[in-house]
């Protein structure tokens, strides 16, 4: 049974014959979803799935899709996937975003179908934004590649291509090194009073706020991943080609550089790692001008310009030296 007065009232009102009462109740549930117990979220998600499929007032369906995303229950994925084919554009847009928020792996395929089959420009931009919730999770390389294909396809609307490129650079979700990166951004939509405009709920997507990064924990480098990469490619600098320094006590000293910094949502895995000598490592961090080509967000860079000096990056796929015991 509901334990909060507001939730008890909302559960009652979503069955109201008045559409505005249902809409307001759904909005309250979505805005306060984090206050609910797991069993409460699951029960109300099932009821919202029914409203999404059967309610005869489109604003209720749209808000139901939004609230399902805020609840985050995977049981809603099938209902939201079906809503991607709704006649109303508002419903399709917010169903796609809800699938992104829930983050179920199978939702990527549903969003991909929407991108390929729905010609509406705004719906595609919402779908691209939904993919952004997946693109920086290591297990969802498929979402990243899909965004890249849309960013590169000249036959696609320019605004959709720009949105895909922006998601590749910005990203949303929780990275492998325990930094939560949140992108809160209004999409480029017409004002609500324009003909054909999409109604934006005044929940998380209803405020025009700048993009920001929220760090929940101090980034932790994965020392084991760095050591494994160093063993794989050897100790010779991948930028200048010089051998590593002789370390005190024997062995060779080299360092591992993150091309995209951890604080900027880079990963502790190739191709974001470079074995470098101490001199090049210092240059990379303190250069007045630094540019990798091509963009490391999209491709493995082939070269790097440090203060105007261009170096080819030696991507060694096999170990260059045996590990000493």
CSV table of C-alpha atoms in Angstrom, one decimal:
chain,number,residue,atom,x,y,z
A,1,UNK,CA,0.0,0.0,0.0
A,2,UNK,CA,1.2,3.6,-0.6
A,3,UNK,CA,2.8,5.0,2.4
A,4,UNK,CA,2.9,8.7,1.5
A,5,UNK,CA,-0.2,11.0,1.4
A,6,UNK,CA,0.9,12.6,-1.9
A,7,UNK,CA,1.4,9.2,-3.5
A,8,UNK,CA,-1.9,7.9,-2.3
A,9,UNK,CA,-3.6,10.9,-3.8
A,10,UNK,CA,-1.8,10.5,-7.1
A,11,UNK,CA,-2.7,6.9,-7.4
A,12,UNK,CA,-6.3,7.8,-6.8
A,13,UNK,CA,-6.2,10.7,-9.3
A,14,UNK,CA,-4.7,8.8,-12.3
A,15,UNK,CA,-8.1,7.0,-12.5
A,16,UNK,CA,-10.0,10.3,-12.5
A,17,UNK,CA,-12.4,10.8,-15.4
A,18,UNK,CA,-10.9,14.3,-15.8
A,19,UNK,CA,-7.9,14.3,-18.1
A,20,UNK,CA,-6.2,17.2,-16.4
A,21,UNK,CA,-6.4,15.4,-13.0
A,22,UNK,CA,-4.7,12.4,-14.5
A,23,UNK,CA,-2.0,14.5,-16.2
A,24,UNK,CA,-1.3,16.3,-12.9
A,25,UNK,CA,-1.1,13.1,-10.9
A,26,UNK,CA,1.3,11.5,-13.4
A,27,UNK,CA,3.5,14.6,-13.3
A,28,UNK,CA,3.7,14.4,-9.5
A,29,UNK,CA,4.7,10.8,-9.7
A,30,UNK,CA,7.4,11.4,-12.2
A,31,UNK,CA,8.9,14.4,-10.3
A,32,UNK,CA,8.9,12.5,-7.0
A,33,UNK,CA,9.8,9.1,-8.3
A,34,UNK,CA,12.9,8.8,-6.2
A,35,UNK,CA,10.8,9.0,-3.0
A,36,UNK,CA,9.0,5.8,-3.9
A,37,UNK,CA,9.9,2.3,-2.7
A,38,UNK,CA,10.8,-0.3,-5.3
A,39,UNK,CA,7.5,-2.1,-5.1
A,40,UNK,CA,5.6,1.2,-5.4
A,41,UNK,CA,7.6,2.2,-8.5
A,42,UNK,CA,7.0,-1.2,-10.1
A,43,UNK,CA,3.2,-1.1,-9.3
A,44,UNK,CA,2.7,2.4,-10.6
A,45,UNK,CA,4.8,1.7,-13.7
A,46,UNK,CA,2.5,-1.0,-14.7
A,47,UNK,CA,-0.5,1.3,-14.3
A,48,UNK,CA,1.3,4.0,-16.4
A,49,UNK,CA,2.0,1.5,-19.1
A,50,UNK,CA,-1.7,0.9,-19.4
A,51,UNK,CA,-2.4,4.7,-19.6
A,52,UNK,CA,0.3,5.1,-22.2
A,53,UNK,CA,-1.4,2.5,-24.4
A,54,UNK,CA,-5.1,3.2,-23.8
A,55,UNK,CA,-5.7,6.7,-22.6
A,56,UNK,CA,-7.8,8.8,-25.0
A,57,UNK,CA,-6.1,12.1,-24.1
A,58,UNK,CA,-2.6,12.6,-25.7
A,59,UNK,CA,-1.1,14.8,-23.0
A,60,UNK,CA,-1.8,12.0,-20.5
A,61,UNK,CA,0.1,9.6,-22.8
A,62,UNK,CA,3.0,11.9,-23.2
A,63,UNK,CA,3.3,12.5,-19.5
A,64,UNK,CA,3.0,8.8,-18.8
A,65,UNK,CA,6.0,8.2,-21.1
A,66,UNK,CA,8.0,10.9,-19.4
A,67,UNK,CA,7.1,9.5,-15.9
A,68,UNK,CA,8.0,6.0,-16.9
A,69,UNK,CA,11.5,7.2,-17.8
A,70,UNK,CA,11.8,8.9,-14.4
A,71,UNK,CA,10.7,5.7,-12.6
A,72,UNK,CA,13.3,3.7,-14.4
A,73,UNK,CA,11.5,0.4,-14.3
A,74,UNK,CA,12.6,-2.0,-17.1
A,75,UNK,CA,9.2,-3.6,-17.2
A,76,UNK,CA,8.1,-0.5,-19.2
A,77,UNK,CA,10.4,-1.1,-22.1
A,78,UNK,CA,8.0,-3.0,-24.3
A,79,UNK,CA,5.2,-0.4,-23.7
A,80,UNK,CA,7.5,2.4,-24.5
A,81,UNK,CA,8.8,0.6,-27.6
A,82,UNK,CA,5.2,0.3,-28.9
A,83,UNK,CA,4.7,4.0,-28.2
A,84,UNK,CA,7.5,4.9,-30.6
A,85,UNK,CA,5.0,4.2,-33.4
A,86,UNK,CA,2.2,6.4,-31.9
A,87,UNK,CA,0.6,8.9,-34.3
A,88,UNK,CA,1.4,11.8,-31.9
A,89,UNK,CA,4.9,13.2,-32.2
A,90,UNK,CA,5.0,14.3,-28.5
A,91,UNK,CA,4.4,10.7,-27.4
A,92,UNK,CA,7.0,9.3,-29.7
A,93,UNK,CA,9.6,11.9,-28.5
A,94,UNK,CA,9.2,11.3,-24.8
A,95,UNK,CA,8.9,7.5,-25.2
A,96,UNK,CA,12.3,7.5,-26.9
A,97,UNK,CA,13.8,9.6,-24.1
A,98,UNK,CA,12.3,7.4,-21.5
A,99,UNK,CA,13.9,4.3,-23.1
A,100,UNK,CA,17.2,6.2,-22.9
A,101,UNK,CA,16.7,7.0,-19.2
A,102,UNK,CA,15.8,3.4,-18.3
A,103,UNK,CA,18.9,2.2,-20.1
A,104,UNK,CA,17.9,-1.4,-20.9
A,105,UNK,CA,20.3,-2.9,-23.5
A,106,UNK,CA,17.5,-4.0,-25.8
A,107,UNK,CA,16.2,-0.5,-26.0
A,108,UNK,CA,19.1,0.5,-28.4
A,109,UNK,CA,17.6,-1.6,-31.2
A,110,UNK,CA,14.1,0.0,-30.7
A,111,UNK,CA,15.7,3.5,-30.8
A,112,UNK,CA,17.7,2.5,-33.9
A,113,UNK,CA,14.5,1.4,-35.7
A,114,UNK,CA,12.9,4.8,-34.8
A,115,UNK,CA,15.8,6.7,-36.3
A,116,UNK,CA,15.7,4.7,-39.5
A,117,UNK,CA,12.0,4.7,-40.0
A,118,UNK,CA,10.7,8.0,-38.7
A,119,UNK,CA,11.4,10.9,-41.1
A,120,UNK,CA,10.3,13.5,-38.6
A,121,UNK,CA,13.3,15.7,-37.7
A,122,UNK,CA,12.4,16.5,-34.2
A,123,UNK,CA,11.6,12.9,-33.3
A,124,UNK,CA,15.0,11.9,-34.6
A,125,UNK,CA,16.7,14.5,-32.5
A,126,UNK,CA,15.0,13.1,-29.4
A,127,UNK,CA,16.0,9.6,-30.4
A,128,UNK,CA,19.6,10.8,-30.8
A,129,UNK,CA,19.4,12.3,-27.3
A,130,UNK,CA,18.1,9.0,-26.0
A,131,UNK,CA,21.1,7.2,-27.5
A,132,UNK,CA,23.3,9.6,-25.6
A,133,UNK,CA,22.4,7.7,-22.4
A,134,UNK,CA,24.0,4.6,-23.8
A,135,UNK,CA,26.9,5.8,-25.8
A,136,UNK,CA,29.5,6.1,-23.0
A,137,UNK,CA,28.9,2.8,-21.5
A,138,UNK,CA,31.6,0.3,-22.6
A,139,UNK,CA,29.0,-2.4,-23.3
A,140,UNK,CA,27.1,-0.2,-25.7
A,141,UNK,CA,29.6,0.4,-28.4
A,142,UNK,CA,26.6,-0.2,-30.8
A,143,UNK,CA,25.0,3.0,-29.7
A,144,UNK,CA,28.2,4.9,-30.1
A,145,UNK,CA,28.6,3.6,-33.7
A,146,UNK,CA,25.0,4.4,-34.5
A,147,UNK,CA,25.5,8.0,-33.4
A,148,UNK,CA,28.7,8.2,-35.4
A,149,UNK,CA,26.9,6.9,-38.5
A,150,UNK,CA,24.3,9.6,-38.2
A,151,UNK,CA,26.8,12.3,-37.6
A,152,UNK,CA,28.7,11.3,-40.8
A,153,UNK,CA,25.7,10.7,-43.1
A,154,UNK,CA,25.2,13.8,-45.3
A,155,UNK,CA,21.8,12.6,-46.4
A,156,UNK,CA,20.4,13.1,-42.9
A,157,UNK,CA,18.9,16.5,-41.7
A,158,UNK,CA,21.8,18.8,-40.6
A,159,UNK,CA,20.2,19.4,-37.2
A,160,UNK,CA,20.0,15.6,-36.5
A,161,UNK,CA,23.6,15.2,-37.6
A,162,UNK,CA,24.6,18.1,-35.3
A,163,UNK,CA,22.7,16.5,-32.4
A,164,UNK,CA,24.5,13.1,-33.0
A,165,UNK,CA,27.9,14.8,-33.1
A,166,UNK,CA,27.0,16.7,-29.9
A,167,UNK,CA,26.0,13.5,-28.1
A,168,UNK,CA,29.3,11.9,-29.2
A,169,UNK,CA,31.2,14.7,-27.6
A,170,UNK,CA,29.0,15.3,-24.5
A,171,UNK,CA,27.7,11.9,-23.5
A,172,UNK,CA,25.3,10.9,-20.8
A,173,UNK,CA,25.4,8.2,-18.2
A,174,UNK,CA,27.8,6.7,-15.7
A,175,UNK,CA,31.4,6.0,-16.9
A,176,UNK,CA,33.5,3.0,-16.0
A,177,UNK,CA,35.6,5.1,-13.6
A,178,UNK,CA,32.7,6.0,-11.4
A,179,UNK,CA,32.1,9.5,-12.6
A,180,UNK,CA,28.5,10.4,-13.3
A,181,UNK,CA,28.2,12.7,-16.3
A,182,UNK,CA,24.8,14.4,-16.8
A,183,UNK,CA,23.8,16.3,-19.9
A,184,UNK,CA,20.7,18.4,-19.2
A,185,UNK,CA,19.9,20.4,-22.3
A,186,UNK,CA,16.8,21.7,-24.1
A,187,UNK,CA,16.6,20.4,-27.7
A,188,UNK,CA,16.3,22.9,-30.5
A,189,UNK,CA,12.5,22.9,-30.7
A,190,UNK,CA,10.1,25.6,-31.8
A,191,UNK,CA,8.3,27.7,-29.2
A,192,UNK,CA,5.2,25.9,-27.8
A,193,UNK,CA,2.8,28.4,-29.4
A,194,UNK,CA,4.1,27.8,-32.9
A,195,UNK,CA,2.1,25.6,-35.3
A,196,UNK,CA,3.4,22.0,-34.9
A,197,UNK,CA,5.4,22.7,-31.8
A,198,UNK,CA,6.1,19.9,-29.3
A,199,UNK,CA,4.9,20.5,-25.8
A,200,UNK,CA,7.8,20.0,-23.4
A,201,UNK,CA,7.0,18.9,-19.9
A,202,UNK,CA,8.3,21.1,-17.2
A,203,UNK,CA,10.1,18.2,-15.6
A,204,UNK,CA,13.8,17.5,-16.3
A,205,UNK,CA,13.6,18.5,-20.0
A,206,UNK,CA,11.4,21.5,-19.5
A,207,UNK,CA,14.0,24.0,-18.4
A,208,UNK,CA,16.6,25.6,-20.7
A,209,UNK,CA,19.7,25.0,-18.7
A,210,UNK,CA,23.3,24.7,-19.8
A,211,UNK,CA,25.1,21.4,-20.1
A,212,UNK,CA,27.0,20.5,-16.9
A,213,UNK,CA,29.0,17.7,-15.5
A,214,UNK,CA,28.2,16.3,-12.1
A,215,UNK,CA,30.9,14.3,-10.4
A,216,UNK,CA,29.6,12.0,-7.7
A,217,UNK,CA,32.9,10.4,-6.8
A,218,UNK,CA,36.6,11.2,-7.3
A,219,UNK,CA,37.7,9.6,-10.6
A,220,UNK,CA,39.7,6.4,-9.9
A,221,UNK,CA,42.3,5.3,-12.4
A,222,UNK,CA,42.4,1.6,-13.1
A,223,UNK,CA,46.0,0.7,-12.4
A,224,UNK,CA,45.6,-2.8,-13.6
A,225,UNK,CA,44.3,-1.7,-17.0
A,226,UNK,CA,47.2,0.7,-17.4
A,227,UNK,CA,49.7,-2.0,-16.5
A,228,UNK,CA,48.1,-4.5,-18.9
A,229,UNK,CA,48.3,-2.0,-21.7
A,230,UNK,CA,51.9,-1.1,-20.9
A,231,UNK,CA,52.8,-4.8,-21.0
A,232,UNK,CA,51.1,-5.2,-24.3
A,233,UNK,CA,52.7,-2.4,-26.2
A,234,UNK,CA,56.1,-2.2,-24.5
A,235,UNK,CA,57.9,0.8,-22.9
A,236,UNK,CA,58.9,2.7,-26.0
A,237,UNK,CA,57.1,6.1,-26.3
A,238,UNK,CA,54.3,5.9,-28.8
A,239,UNK,CA,54.8,9.6,-29.7
A,240,UNK,CA,58.6,10.3,-30.0
A,241,UNK,CA,59.7,6.7,-30.2
A,242,UNK,CA,62.3,7.0,-27.5
A,243,UNK,CA,63.0,4.2,-25.1
A,244,UNK,CA,61.8,4.6,-21.6
A,245,UNK,CA,64.2,5.8,-18.8
A,246,UNK,CA,66.1,3.3,-16.8
A,247,UNK,CA,64.4,3.0,-13.5
A,248,UNK,CA,66.2,2.9,-10.1
A,249,UNK,CA,66.6,-0.7,-9.1
A,250,UNK,CA,66.4,-2.0,-12.7
A,251,UNK,CA,63.8,-2.1,-15.4
A,252,UNK,CA,62.4,0.7,-17.6
A,253,UNK,CA,60.3,3.6,-16.6
A,254,UNK,CA,57.5,4.8,-18.8
A,255,UNK,CA,54.1,6.4,-18.2
A,256,UNK,CA,50.5,5.9,-19.6
A,257,UNK,CA,48.6,9.0,-20.8
A,258,UNK,CA,44.8,9.3,-21.2
A,259,UNK,CA,44.1,11.0,-24.5
A,260,UNK,CA,40.6,12.0,-23.3
A,261,UNK,CA,41.1,12.9,-19.6
A,262,UNK,CA,39.1,10.9,-17.0
A,263,UNK,CA,37.5,14.2,-15.8
A,264,UNK,CA,36.2,14.6,-19.4
A,265,UNK,CA,34.7,11.1,-19.5
A,266,UNK,CA,37.6,9.3,-21.0
A,267,UNK,CA,38.2,5.6,-20.3
A,268,UNK,CA,40.9,3.4,-18.9
A,269,UNK,CA,41.1,1.3,-22.0
A,270,UNK,CA,42.5,1.5,-25.6
A,271,UNK,CA,42.3,3.5,-27.7
A,272,UNK,CA,42.3,6.1,-25.0
A,273,UNK,CA,45.7,5.1,-23.6
A,274,UNK,CA,49.2,5.9,-24.8
A,275,UNK,CA,52.5,4.7,-23.5
A,276,UNK,CA,54.7,7.8,-23.3
A,277,UNK,CA,58.1,8.9,-22.0
A,278,UNK,CA,58.2,11.4,-19.1
A,279,UNK,CA,59.1,14.3,-21.5
A,280,UNK,CA,56.2,13.7,-23.9
A,281,UNK,CA,53.8,13.2,-21.0
A,282,UNK,CA,54.8,16.6,-19.6
A,283,UNK,CA,54.3,18.2,-23.0
A,284,UNK,CA,50.9,16.6,-23.4
A,285,UNK,CA,49.7,18.1,-20.1
A,286,UNK,CA,51.3,21.5,-20.3
A,287,UNK,CA,51.2,22.3,-24.1
A,288,UNK,CA,50.0,25.7,-25.1
A,289,UNK,CA,48.3,24.1,-28.1
A,290,UNK,CA,47.3,20.4,-28.4
A,291,UNK,CA,45.3,18.7,-31.1
A,292,UNK,CA,44.8,15.0,-31.9
A,293,UNK,CA,43.9,14.1,-35.5
A,294,UNK,CA,41.3,12.7,-36.1
A,295,UNK,CA,39.1,13.7,-33.2
A,296,UNK,CA,39.7,11.1,-30.4
A,297,UNK,CA,36.0,11.2,-29.5
A,298,UNK,CA,35.2,9.6,-32.9
A,299,UNK,CA,38.3,7.8,-34.1
A,300,UNK,CA,41.6,6.4,-32.9
A,301,UNK,CA,43.9,9.4,-33.5
A,302,UNK,CA,46.8,9.0,-36.0
A,303,UNK,CA,48.8,12.0,-35.0
A,304,UNK,CA,49.1,14.7,-32.4
A,305,UNK,CA,50.2,18.3,-32.7
A,306,UNK,CA,52.0,19.6,-29.6
A,307,UNK,CA,52.8,23.4,-29.8
A,308,UNK,CA,52.8,23.1,-33.6
A,309,UNK,CA,55.1,20.1,-33.8
A,310,UNK,CA,53.3,17.1,-35.4
A,311,UNK,CA,54.0,13.5,-34.2
A,312,UNK,CA,52.7,10.3,-35.7
A,313,UNK,CA,51.3,8.0,-33.1
A,314,UNK,CA,52.8,4.5,-33.2
A,315,UNK,CA,49.8,2.2,-32.4
A,316,UNK,CA,51.5,-1.1,-31.7
A,317,UNK,CA,49.0,-4.0,-31.6
A,318,UNK,CA,51.6,-6.5,-30.5
A,319,UNK,CA,54.1,-6.4,-27.6
A,320,UNK,CA,57.5,-5.0,-28.6
A,321,UNK,CA,59.4,-6.6,-25.9
A,322,UNK,CA,59.2,-9.6,-23.7
A,323,UNK,CA,58.1,-9.2,-20.1
A,324,UNK,CA,61.0,-9.7,-17.7
A,325,UNK,CA,60.6,-11.9,-14.7
